[in-house]
């Protein structure tokens, strides 16, 4: 694991930060909600710039490393970032949260308690994901293995979406996390305004059924269950945005294949409050040039933004995007211009009125955390040019809040824009059930 030779410095910095961070803005103390297909916080539009840091809970298991969480929240907050997406799962393995079905490690849970408490102190809202599609930190493969160990007959990892035992395991996890009483703040997770939203799964995919119907059934059941425990928080799926069978003409925007999700039908589910997209053109269109990749992202963002306004009538978050230094031809300036490009797209959509809430760059890391490197990492204190790009976007989104912030703008101008854009677009959608 990461070295701890900067332990003493860390402890001092943490002490200082907790003094500096006591006061958070009054607007923070409310749940993020949606209204007219926009995010709202305390009656004002909530537009944000944010980040992913998947590793938060894992790092916080060791009390001597917790300064790294505080430092990243501090640097993120200084760069104007107000939303962080991170994992509220770690299934099986030596540092698990859930060591076996229904059995939880209290030390790891207290690490998550700390992360949530610390985010709140820094005025940062969290999007917490509840399971992984992939094997990292266990994921659906671990759930399937648990069922197999218990003598349940399962054939593939995609049984996760349909097998009754596996669905019970997952629901139990949802319940355990949402009803957890934070040992630091004494607030139940389901009552904590620091949490902006729950995410059902990081990047659900299903090879057993590319149409999107199997995932649709699972999302419907799990969304209903999640809302039955916690109706205060927003809920999203965790999807990358791939189109499925319900609207065939949208498939032209996929990067040449489907993954078993259906952006339209899955996000139409009533209990899902907002839609998400991810974009990794370097992976999805590897081998194609920079220009083709940028053009893809442009079309990807625009088509989903259009769908969120015209069909879903729900907010949209660009929840993952980044550029890996492992790509051939990677350069810092290339990464900065890729981020600028995505940020302009997000800003322009948000400014045009409605649905686009913000973006979450993948991913922020702290200093001395090389074991969590994945090629996409950005250490704000060590990448001034990238930090500048991120900070500029935060400022632009904040300015938008202010320009939309007066009641006059929200009730008249924006609604008028939305209405005129929606007016003549009615279409029938198959819900994939
Ligand atoms: C819980 O997790 C901690 C930290 O990884 C570990 O040291 C401890 O042994 C675990 N406890 C159990 C009962 O597995």
mmCIF file of C-alpha atoms in Angstrom, residues 44-411:
data_model
loop_
_atom_site.group_PDB
_atom_site.id
_atom_site.type_symbol
_atom_site.label_atom_id
_atom_site.label_comp_id
_atom_site.label_asym_id
_atom_site.label_seq_id
_atom_site.Cartn_x
_atom_site.Cartn_y
_atom_site.Cartn_z
ATOM 1 C CA UNK A 44 -31.723 27.325 -6.574
ATOM 2 C CA UNK A 45 -30.384 25.523 -9.642
ATOM 3 C CA UNK A 46 -27.576 23.151 -8.677
ATOM 4 C CA UNK A 47 -24.924 23.115 -11.392
ATOM 5 C CA UNK A 48 -21.582 21.660 -10.496
ATOM 6 C CA UNK A 49 -18.131 20.578 -11.429
ATOM 7 C CA UNK A 50 -17.026 17.401 -9.719
ATOM 8 C CA UNK A 51 -14.702 14.417 -9.690
ATOM 9 C CA UNK A 52 -14.329 10.698 -9.169
ATOM 10 C CA UNK A 53 -12.080 9.211 -6.475
ATOM 11 C CA UNK A 54 -13.015 5.535 -6.302
ATOM 12 C CA UNK A 55 -10.388 4.724 -3.639
ATOM 13 C CA UNK A 56 -11.650 6.841 -0.725
ATOM 14 C CA UNK A 57 -12.979 4.102 1.588
ATOM 15 C CA UNK A 58 -10.108 1.742 0.864
ATOM 16 C CA UNK A 59 -7.505 4.354 1.769
ATOM 17 C CA UNK A 60 -9.412 5.441 4.897
ATOM 18 C CA UNK A 61 -9.182 1.914 6.380
ATOM 19 C CA UNK A 62 -5.732 2.884 7.698
ATOM 20 C CA UNK A 63 -6.160 5.842 10.086
ATOM 21 C CA UNK A 64 -2.625 6.989 9.230
ATOM 22 C CA UNK A 65 -3.642 7.456 5.595
ATOM 23 C CA UNK A 66 -6.807 9.456 6.260
ATOM 24 C CA UNK A 67 -4.998 12.733 5.757
ATOM 25 C CA UNK A 68 -4.924 11.811 2.065
ATOM 26 C CA UNK A 69 -8.710 11.910 1.928
ATOM 27 C CA UNK A 70 -8.748 15.253 3.736
ATOM 28 C CA UNK A 71 -6.067 16.652 1.435
ATOM 29 C CA UNK A 72 -7.879 15.616 -1.742
ATOM 30 C CA UNK A 73 -11.202 17.030 -0.487
ATOM 31 C CA UNK A 74 -9.386 20.232 0.462
ATOM 32 C CA UNK A 75 -7.635 20.613 -2.893
ATOM 33 C CA UNK A 76 -10.835 19.681 -4.749
ATOM 34 C CA UNK A 77 -12.839 22.211 -2.791
ATOM 35 C CA UNK A 78 -10.210 24.880 -3.493
ATOM 36 C CA UNK A 79 -10.606 24.109 -7.201
ATOM 37 C CA UNK A 80 -14.349 24.700 -6.871
ATOM 38 C CA UNK A 81 -15.318 21.027 -7.125
ATOM 39 C CA UNK A 82 -18.529 20.280 -5.211
ATOM 40 C CA UNK A 83 -19.448 16.668 -6.078
ATOM 41 C CA UNK A 84 -17.391 13.492 -5.606
ATOM 42 C CA UNK A 85 -18.369 10.030 -6.856
ATOM 43 C CA UNK A 86 -16.885 7.110 -4.946
ATOM 44 C CA UNK A 87 -17.425 3.431 -4.046
ATOM 45 C CA UNK A 88 -19.656 2.300 -1.195
ATOM 46 C CA UNK A 89 -18.778 -1.315 -1.944
ATOM 47 C CA UNK A 90 -15.872 -3.660 -1.505
ATOM 48 C CA UNK A 91 -17.015 -7.241 -1.720
ATOM 49 C CA UNK A 92 -14.823 -10.114 -0.601
ATOM 50 C CA UNK A 93 -11.037 -10.076 -0.338
ATOM 51 C CA UNK A 94 -8.735 -8.965 2.437
ATOM 52 C CA UNK A 95 -9.906 -5.357 2.826
ATOM 53 C CA UNK A 96 -13.589 -5.952 2.163
ATOM 54 C CA UNK A 97 -16.544 -3.947 3.421
ATOM 55 C CA UNK A 98 -18.791 -6.981 2.853
ATOM 56 C CA UNK A 99 -16.648 -10.002 3.668
ATOM 57 C CA UNK A 100 -19.370 -12.519 2.798
ATOM 58 C CA UNK A 101 -23.088 -12.100 2.079
ATOM 59 C CA UNK A 102 -24.572 -9.985 4.858
ATOM 60 C CA UNK A 103 -21.326 -9.934 6.888
ATOM 61 C CA UNK A 104 -19.662 -6.537 7.195
ATOM 62 C CA UNK A 105 -16.282 -5.439 8.472
ATOM 63 C CA UNK A 106 -16.796 -2.664 11.026
ATOM 64 C CA UNK A 107 -13.317 -1.198 10.435
ATOM 65 C CA UNK A 108 -14.063 -0.747 6.726
ATOM 66 C CA UNK A 109 -17.522 0.662 7.455
ATOM 67 C CA UNK A 110 -15.926 3.218 9.767
ATOM 68 C CA UNK A 111 -13.596 4.143 6.913
ATOM 69 C CA UNK A 112 -16.669 4.955 4.803
ATOM 70 C CA UNK A 113 -18.142 6.860 7.764
ATOM 71 C CA UNK A 114 -14.996 8.983 7.794
ATOM 72 C CA UNK A 115 -15.134 9.650 4.054
ATOM 73 C CA UNK A 116 -18.729 10.871 4.272
ATOM 74 C CA UNK A 117 -18.042 13.003 7.328
ATOM 75 C CA UNK A 118 -14.978 14.536 5.711
ATOM 76 C CA UNK A 119 -16.797 15.298 2.442
ATOM 77 C CA UNK A 120 -19.463 17.133 4.434
ATOM 78 C CA UNK A 121 -16.850 19.218 6.246
ATOM 79 C CA UNK A 122 -15.477 20.354 2.899
ATOM 80 C CA UNK A 123 -18.849 21.178 1.381
ATOM 81 C CA UNK A 124 -18.629 18.316 -1.117
ATOM 82 C CA UNK A 125 -21.665 16.179 -2.004
ATOM 83 C CA UNK A 126 -21.170 12.465 -2.664
ATOM 84 C CA UNK A 127 -22.529 10.078 -5.255
ATOM 85 C CA UNK A 128 -22.113 6.612 -3.728
ATOM 86 C CA UNK A 129 -22.047 3.534 -5.951
ATOM 87 C CA UNK A 130 -23.318 0.260 -4.476
ATOM 88 C CA UNK A 131 -21.707 -2.523 -6.538
ATOM 89 C CA UNK A 132 -19.275 -2.983 -9.394
ATOM 90 C CA UNK A 133 -19.970 -4.538 -12.765
ATOM 91 C CA UNK A 134 -16.265 -5.429 -12.905
ATOM 92 C CA UNK A 135 -14.096 -7.600 -10.655
ATOM 93 C CA UNK A 136 -12.353 -4.684 -8.955
ATOM 94 C CA UNK A 137 -13.374 -4.698 -5.291
ATOM 95 C CA UNK A 138 -15.392 -7.855 -5.850
ATOM 96 C CA UNK A 139 -18.229 -6.863 -8.120
ATOM 97 C CA UNK A 140 -20.969 -9.006 -9.574
ATOM 98 C CA UNK A 141 -18.473 -11.859 -10.092
ATOM 99 C CA UNK A 142 -17.916 -12.021 -6.306
ATOM 100 C CA UNK A 143 -21.667 -12.083 -5.682
ATOM 101 C CA UNK A 144 -22.023 -14.953 -8.154
ATOM 102 C CA UNK A 145 -19.145 -16.817 -6.520
ATOM 103 C CA UNK A 146 -20.814 -16.421 -3.114
ATOM 104 C CA UNK A 147 -24.019 -17.910 -4.492
ATOM 105 C CA UNK A 148 -22.074 -20.768 -6.048
ATOM 106 C CA UNK A 149 -20.343 -21.416 -2.703
ATOM 107 C CA UNK A 150 -23.792 -21.583 -1.093
ATOM 108 C CA UNK A 151 -24.839 -24.290 -3.536
ATOM 109 C CA UNK A 152 -26.993 -22.079 -5.758
ATOM 110 C CA UNK A 153 -27.014 -23.132 -9.398
ATOM 111 C CA UNK A 154 -25.594 -20.238 -11.437
ATOM 112 C CA UNK A 155 -24.076 -20.330 -14.887
ATOM 113 C CA UNK A 156 -22.625 -16.902 -15.624
ATOM 114 C CA UNK A 157 -21.851 -13.603 -13.916
ATOM 115 C CA UNK A 158 -24.898 -12.134 -15.636
ATOM 116 C CA UNK A 159 -27.089 -14.324 -13.398
ATOM 117 C CA UNK A 160 -26.449 -11.431 -11.004
ATOM 118 C CA UNK A 161 -29.330 -9.605 -12.686
ATOM 119 C CA UNK A 162 -31.897 -12.406 -12.526
ATOM 120 C CA UNK A 163 -31.107 -15.047 -9.889
ATOM 121 C CA UNK A 164 -33.350 -14.625 -6.800
ATOM 122 C CA UNK A 165 -30.550 -15.389 -4.300
ATOM 123 C CA UNK A 166 -28.230 -12.876 -5.944
ATOM 124 C CA UNK A 167 -30.926 -10.228 -5.992
ATOM 125 C CA UNK A 168 -31.473 -10.805 -2.266
ATOM 126 C CA UNK A 169 -27.726 -10.462 -1.589
ATOM 127 C CA UNK A 170 -27.701 -7.152 -3.433
ATOM 128 C CA UNK A 171 -30.837 -5.816 -1.738
ATOM 129 C CA UNK A 172 -29.343 -6.711 1.609
ATOM 130 C CA UNK A 173 -26.270 -4.651 0.765
ATOM 131 C CA UNK A 174 -28.418 -1.693 -0.258
ATOM 132 C CA UNK A 175 -30.295 -1.903 3.017
ATOM 133 C CA UNK A 176 -27.134 -2.276 5.109
ATOM 134 C CA UNK A 177 -25.482 0.783 3.561
ATOM 135 C CA UNK A 178 -28.535 3.059 3.449
ATOM 136 C CA UNK A 179 -29.523 2.360 7.054
ATOM 137 C CA UNK A 180 -25.979 2.584 8.417
ATOM 138 C CA UNK A 181 -25.606 5.091 11.264
ATOM 139 C CA UNK A 182 -22.391 7.012 10.690
ATOM 140 C CA UNK A 183 -20.154 6.544 13.754
ATOM 141 C CA UNK A 184 -18.531 9.955 13.209
ATOM 142 C CA UNK A 185 -21.570 12.157 12.500
ATOM 143 C CA UNK A 186 -24.245 9.922 14.178
ATOM 144 C CA UNK A 187 -26.438 10.530 11.118
ATOM 145 C CA UNK A 188 -27.999 7.615 9.209
ATOM 146 C CA UNK A 189 -26.668 7.537 5.655
ATOM 147 C CA UNK A 190 -30.242 7.720 4.353
ATOM 148 C CA UNK A 191 -30.748 11.007 6.232
ATOM 149 C CA UNK A 192 -27.390 12.584 5.366
ATOM 150 C CA UNK A 193 -27.534 15.626 3.069
ATOM 151 C CA UNK A 194 -23.835 15.143 2.264
ATOM 152 C CA UNK A 195 -24.952 12.315 0.005
ATOM 153 C CA UNK A 196 -26.304 13.670 -3.297
ATOM 154 C CA UNK A 197 -27.343 10.343 -4.794
ATOM 155 C CA UNK A 198 -27.110 6.565 -4.701
ATOM 156 C CA UNK A 199 -25.862 4.721 -7.742
ATOM 157 C CA UNK A 200 -27.139 1.182 -8.323
ATOM 158 C CA UNK A 201 -24.008 -0.130 -10.053
ATOM 159 C CA UNK A 202 -20.799 1.091 -11.594
ATOM 160 C CA UNK A 203 -21.228 0.615 -15.357
ATOM 161 C CA UNK A 204 -23.773 -2.214 -15.587
ATOM 162 C CA UNK A 205 -23.220 -4.432 -18.612
ATOM 163 C CA UNK A 206 -24.877 -7.708 -19.587
ATOM 164 C CA UNK A 207 -23.447 -10.010 -22.246
ATOM 165 C CA UNK A 208 -26.327 -12.438 -21.802
ATOM 166 C CA UNK A 209 -28.798 -9.924 -23.257
ATOM 167 C CA UNK A 210 -27.576 -7.045 -25.397
ATOM 168 C CA UNK A 211 -31.091 -5.653 -25.903
ATOM 169 C CA UNK A 212 -31.097 -3.903 -22.502
ATOM 170 C CA UNK A 213 -34.206 -5.729 -21.236
ATOM 171 C CA UNK A 214 -32.483 -7.887 -18.597
ATOM 172 C CA UNK A 215 -30.748 -4.874 -17.078
ATOM 173 C CA UNK A 216 -34.052 -3.008 -17.308
ATOM 174 C CA UNK A 217 -35.804 -5.593 -15.145
ATOM 175 C CA UNK A 218 -33.021 -5.475 -12.577
ATOM 176 C CA UNK A 219 -32.946 -1.660 -12.476
ATOM 177 C CA UNK A 220 -36.720 -1.492 -12.035
ATOM 178 C CA UNK A 221 -36.693 -3.958 -9.139
ATOM 179 C CA UNK A 222 -33.651 -2.474 -7.385
ATOM 180 C CA UNK A 223 -34.737 1.130 -7.895
ATOM 181 C CA UNK A 224 -38.113 0.373 -6.330
ATOM 182 C CA UNK A 225 -36.390 -1.375 -3.437
ATOM 183 C CA UNK A 226 -33.880 1.446 -2.880
ATOM 184 C CA UNK A 227 -36.611 4.083 -2.888
ATOM 185 C CA UNK A 228 -38.646 2.012 -0.392
ATOM 186 C CA UNK A 229 -35.806 2.476 2.103
ATOM 187 C CA UNK A 230 -34.743 5.996 1.184
ATOM 188 C CA UNK A 231 -37.020 8.329 -0.739
ATOM 189 C CA UNK A 232 -35.060 11.441 0.218
ATOM 190 C CA UNK A 233 -31.976 10.871 -1.907
ATOM 191 C CA UNK A 234 -31.725 10.928 -5.667
ATOM 192 C CA UNK A 235 -31.047 7.668 -7.472
ATOM 193 C CA UNK A 236 -29.200 6.931 -10.696
ATOM 194 C CA UNK A 237 -28.135 3.717 -12.409
ATOM 195 C CA UNK A 238 -24.397 4.210 -13.060
ATOM 196 C CA UNK A 239 -24.706 3.679 -16.805
ATOM 197 C CA UNK A 240 -22.171 4.573 -19.461
ATOM 198 C CA UNK A 241 -24.927 5.593 -21.857
ATOM 199 C CA UNK A 242 -24.913 2.796 -24.423
ATOM 200 C CA UNK A 243 -28.118 2.602 -26.403
ATOM 201 C CA UNK A 244 -30.113 -0.624 -26.686
ATOM 202 C CA UNK A 245 -33.070 -1.915 -28.644
ATOM 203 C CA UNK A 246 -35.912 0.387 -27.572
ATOM 204 C CA UNK A 247 -34.973 3.184 -29.979
ATOM 205 C CA UNK A 248 -33.025 1.525 -32.800
ATOM 206 C CA UNK A 249 -32.111 4.752 -34.584
ATOM 207 C CA UNK A 250 -30.126 5.893 -31.517
ATOM 208 C CA UNK A 251 -27.738 2.957 -31.878
ATOM 209 C CA UNK A 252 -25.838 4.883 -34.528
ATOM 210 C CA UNK A 253 -24.352 6.929 -31.678
ATOM 211 C CA UNK A 254 -22.868 3.863 -29.935
ATOM 212 C CA UNK A 255 -19.154 3.329 -30.580
ATOM 213 C CA UNK A 256 -19.989 0.380 -32.827
ATOM 214 C CA UNK A 257 -21.413 -2.041 -30.260
ATOM 215 C CA UNK A 258 -23.969 -2.506 -27.449
ATOM 216 C CA UNK A 259 -23.242 -3.657 -23.890
ATOM 217 C CA UNK A 260 -26.644 -4.802 -22.622
ATOM 218 C CA UNK A 261 -27.979 -1.465 -21.422
ATOM 219 C CA UNK A 262 -30.589 0.786 -22.991
ATOM 220 C CA UNK A 263 -30.009 4.438 -22.168
ATOM 221 C CA UNK A 264 -33.576 5.385 -23.019
ATOM 222 C CA UNK A 265 -35.712 2.643 -21.485
ATOM 223 C CA UNK A 266 -33.485 2.148 -18.426
ATOM 224 C CA UNK A 267 -33.511 5.844 -17.552
ATOM 225 C CA UNK A 268 -37.244 6.177 -18.208
ATOM 226 C CA UNK A 269 -37.860 4.053 -15.107
ATOM 227 C CA UNK A 270 -39.810 6.320 -12.787
ATOM 228 C CA UNK A 271 -37.648 5.745 -9.692
ATOM 229 C CA UNK A 272 -34.495 6.801 -11.559
ATOM 230 C CA UNK A 273 -34.026 10.524 -10.955
ATOM 231 C CA UNK A 274 -31.268 11.378 -13.396
ATOM 232 C CA UNK A 275 -29.279 9.868 -16.241
ATOM 233 C CA UNK A 276 -25.525 9.476 -16.566
ATOM 234 C CA UNK A 277 -23.034 9.036 -19.364
ATOM 235 C CA UNK A 278 -19.369 8.084 -19.371
ATOM 236 C CA UNK A 279 -16.937 8.510 -22.259
ATOM 237 C CA UNK A 280 -13.620 6.782 -22.888
ATOM 238 C CA UNK A 281 -12.978 7.370 -26.563
ATOM 239 C CA UNK A 282 -9.348 6.293 -26.048
ATOM 240 C CA UNK A 283 -10.594 2.820 -25.080
ATOM 241 C CA UNK A 284 -13.869 2.600 -27.021
ATOM 242 C CA UNK A 285 -12.350 3.885 -30.268
ATOM 243 C CA UNK A 286 -8.756 2.814 -29.732
ATOM 244 C CA UNK A 287 -6.861 2.875 -32.977
ATOM 245 C CA UNK A 288 -8.835 5.833 -34.271
ATOM 246 C CA UNK A 289 -7.215 9.231 -34.323
ATOM 247 C CA UNK A 290 -7.637 12.073 -31.874
ATOM 248 C CA UNK A 291 -10.028 13.918 -34.158
ATOM 249 C CA UNK A 292 -12.341 10.943 -34.637
ATOM 250 C CA UNK A 293 -12.368 10.413 -30.875
ATOM 251 C CA UNK A 294 -13.243 14.046 -30.158
ATOM 252 C CA UNK A 295 -15.977 13.967 -32.790
ATOM 253 C CA UNK A 296 -17.382 10.826 -31.156
ATOM 254 C CA UNK A 297 -17.509 12.478 -27.723
ATOM 255 C CA UNK A 298 -19.228 15.503 -29.212
ATOM 256 C CA UNK A 299 -21.955 13.342 -30.815
ATOM 257 C CA UNK A 300 -22.214 11.142 -27.694
ATOM 258 C CA UNK A 301 -22.757 14.107 -25.379
ATOM 259 C CA UNK A 302 -25.146 15.880 -27.723
ATOM 260 C CA UNK A 303 -27.357 12.868 -28.436
ATOM 261 C CA UNK A 304 -27.722 12.025 -24.735
ATOM 262 C CA UNK A 305 -28.349 15.631 -23.811
ATOM 263 C CA UNK A 306 -31.076 15.767 -26.446
ATOM 264 C CA UNK A 307 -32.619 12.536 -25.107
ATOM 265 C CA UNK A 308 -32.537 13.787 -21.528
ATOM 266 C CA UNK A 309 -34.470 16.911 -22.554
ATOM 267 C CA UNK A 310 -36.856 15.500 -25.147
ATOM 268 C CA UNK A 311 -37.560 11.977 -23.927
ATOM 269 C CA UNK A 312 -36.424 11.402 -20.347
ATOM 270 C CA UNK A 313 -37.141 14.893 -19.029
ATOM 271 C CA UNK A 314 -34.559 14.272 -16.311
ATOM 272 C CA UNK A 315 -31.194 15.824 -15.494
ATOM 273 C CA UNK A 316 -28.033 14.403 -17.041
ATOM 274 C CA UNK A 317 -24.563 14.070 -15.493
ATOM 275 C CA UNK A 318 -21.415 13.455 -17.518
ATOM 276 C CA UNK A 319 -20.210 11.124 -14.765
ATOM 277 C CA UNK A 320 -16.868 9.814 -16.105
ATOM 278 C CA UNK A 321 -14.383 11.041 -18.659
ATOM 279 C CA UNK A 322 -10.632 11.176 -18.717
ATOM 280 C CA UNK A 323 -7.505 10.501 -20.679
ATOM 281 C CA UNK A 324 -4.995 7.786 -19.788
ATOM 282 C CA UNK A 325 -1.283 8.395 -19.799
ATOM 283 C CA UNK A 326 -0.960 4.764 -20.883
ATOM 284 C CA UNK A 327 -2.304 5.704 -24.333
ATOM 285 C CA UNK A 328 0.264 5.902 -27.080
ATOM 286 C CA UNK A 329 0.754 9.578 -27.870
ATOM 287 C CA UNK A 330 -0.421 10.770 -24.454
ATOM 288 C CA UNK A 331 0.621 14.284 -23.524
ATOM 289 C CA UNK A 332 -0.362 16.582 -20.716
ATOM 290 C CA UNK A 333 -1.509 19.217 -23.179
ATOM 291 C CA UNK A 334 -3.541 16.562 -24.994
ATOM 292 C CA UNK A 335 -5.259 15.654 -21.732
ATOM 293 C CA UNK A 336 -5.911 19.302 -20.907
ATOM 294 C CA UNK A 337 -7.442 19.993 -24.295
ATOM 295 C CA UNK A 338 -9.581 16.827 -24.072
ATOM 296 C CA UNK A 339 -10.888 17.962 -20.673
ATOM 297 C CA UNK A 340 -11.461 21.505 -21.963
ATOM 298 C CA UNK A 341 -13.424 20.068 -24.814
ATOM 299 C CA UNK A 342 -15.699 18.005 -22.590
ATOM 300 C CA UNK A 343 -16.072 20.910 -20.183
ATOM 301 C CA UNK A 344 -17.134 23.290 -22.967
ATOM 302 C CA UNK A 345 -19.694 20.772 -24.060
ATOM 303 C CA UNK A 346 -21.090 20.451 -20.526
ATOM 304 C CA UNK A 347 -21.100 24.199 -20.000
ATOM 305 C CA UNK A 348 -22.768 24.976 -23.322
ATOM 306 C CA UNK A 349 -25.467 22.383 -22.685
ATOM 307 C CA UNK A 350 -26.092 23.697 -19.175
ATOM 308 C CA UNK A 351 -26.213 27.286 -20.413
ATOM 309 C CA UNK A 352 -28.743 26.450 -23.102
ATOM 310 C CA UNK A 353 -31.189 25.614 -20.349
ATOM 311 C CA UNK A 354 -32.158 22.439 -18.662
ATOM 312 C CA UNK A 355 -30.971 18.934 -17.831
ATOM 313 C CA UNK A 356 -27.150 19.109 -17.926
ATOM 314 C CA UNK A 357 -26.038 19.266 -14.277
ATOM 315 C CA UNK A 358 -22.279 18.925 -14.530
ATOM 316 C CA UNK A 359 -19.338 16.628 -15.059
ATOM 317 C CA UNK A 360 -17.192 14.330 -12.931
ATOM 318 C CA UNK A 361 -13.645 13.903 -14.182
ATOM 319 C CA UNK A 362 -12.032 10.455 -13.779
ATOM 320 C CA UNK A 363 -10.085 10.672 -11.427
ATOM 321 C CA UNK A 364 -8.440 12.668 -8.655
ATOM 322 C CA UNK A 365 -5.661 11.182 -6.564
ATOM 323 C CA UNK A 366 -3.583 12.577 -3.700
ATOM 324 C CA UNK A 367 0.170 12.740 -3.396
ATOM 325 C CA UNK A 368 1.979 9.524 -2.488
ATOM 326 C CA UNK A 369 -0.787 7.235 -3.740
ATOM 327 C CA UNK A 370 0.954 5.489 -6.614
ATOM 328 C CA UNK A 371 -0.650 2.145 -5.817
ATOM 329 C CA UNK A 372 -3.994 3.635 -6.911
ATOM 330 C CA UNK A 373 -2.674 4.912 -10.241
ATOM 331 C CA UNK A 374 -4.769 3.780 -13.189
ATOM 332 C CA UNK A 375 -3.309 6.005 -15.875
ATOM 333 C CA UNK A 376 -6.132 8.549 -15.569
ATOM 334 C CA UNK A 377 -5.068 9.993 -12.233
ATOM 335 C CA UNK A 378 -4.768 13.726 -11.695
ATOM 336 C CA UNK A 379 -2.959 15.060 -8.629
ATOM 337 C CA UNK A 380 -4.125 18.677 -8.502
ATOM 338 C CA UNK A 381 -1.105 19.880 -6.524
ATOM 339 C CA UNK A 382 1.262 18.332 -9.079
ATOM 340 C CA UNK A 383 -0.563 19.204 -12.318
ATOM 341 C CA UNK A 384 -1.030 22.980 -12.329
ATOM 342 C CA UNK A 385 -2.137 23.157 -15.969
ATOM 343 C CA UNK A 386 -4.855 20.514 -15.492
ATOM 344 C CA UNK A 387 -5.851 22.065 -12.172
ATOM 345 C CA UNK A 388 -6.284 25.353 -14.051
ATOM 346 C CA UNK A 389 -8.594 23.768 -16.622
ATOM 347 C CA UNK A 390 -10.668 22.163 -13.850
ATOM 348 C CA UNK A 391 -10.856 25.350 -11.810
ATOM 349 C CA UNK A 392 -11.935 27.415 -14.824
ATOM 350 C CA UNK A 393 -14.823 25.016 -15.415
ATOM 351 C CA UNK A 394 -15.875 25.227 -11.747
ATOM 352 C CA UNK A 395 -15.981 29.004 -12.043
ATOM 353 C CA UNK A 396 -18.058 28.896 -15.212
ATOM 354 C CA UNK A 397 -20.605 26.541 -13.655
ATOM 355 C CA UNK A 398 -20.814 28.744 -10.557
ATOM 356 C CA UNK A 399 -21.410 31.803 -12.737
ATOM 357 C CA UNK A 400 -24.238 29.922 -14.437
ATOM 358 C CA UNK A 401 -25.859 29.223 -11.078
ATOM 359 C CA UNK A 402 -25.810 32.936 -10.405
ATOM 360 C CA UNK A 403 -27.181 33.861 -13.818
ATOM 361 C CA UNK A 404 -29.980 31.302 -13.429
ATOM 362 C CA UNK A 405 -30.287 31.944 -9.725
ATOM 363 C CA UNK A 406 -32.895 34.674 -9.642
ATOM 364 C CA UNK A 407 -36.470 33.432 -9.436
ATOM 365 C CA UNK A 408 -37.293 35.507 -12.526
ATOM 366 C CA UNK A 409 -34.901 33.497 -14.679
ATOM 367 C CA UNK A 410 -35.989 30.126 -13.397
ATOM 368 C CA UNK A 411 -39.710 30.644 -13.624
#
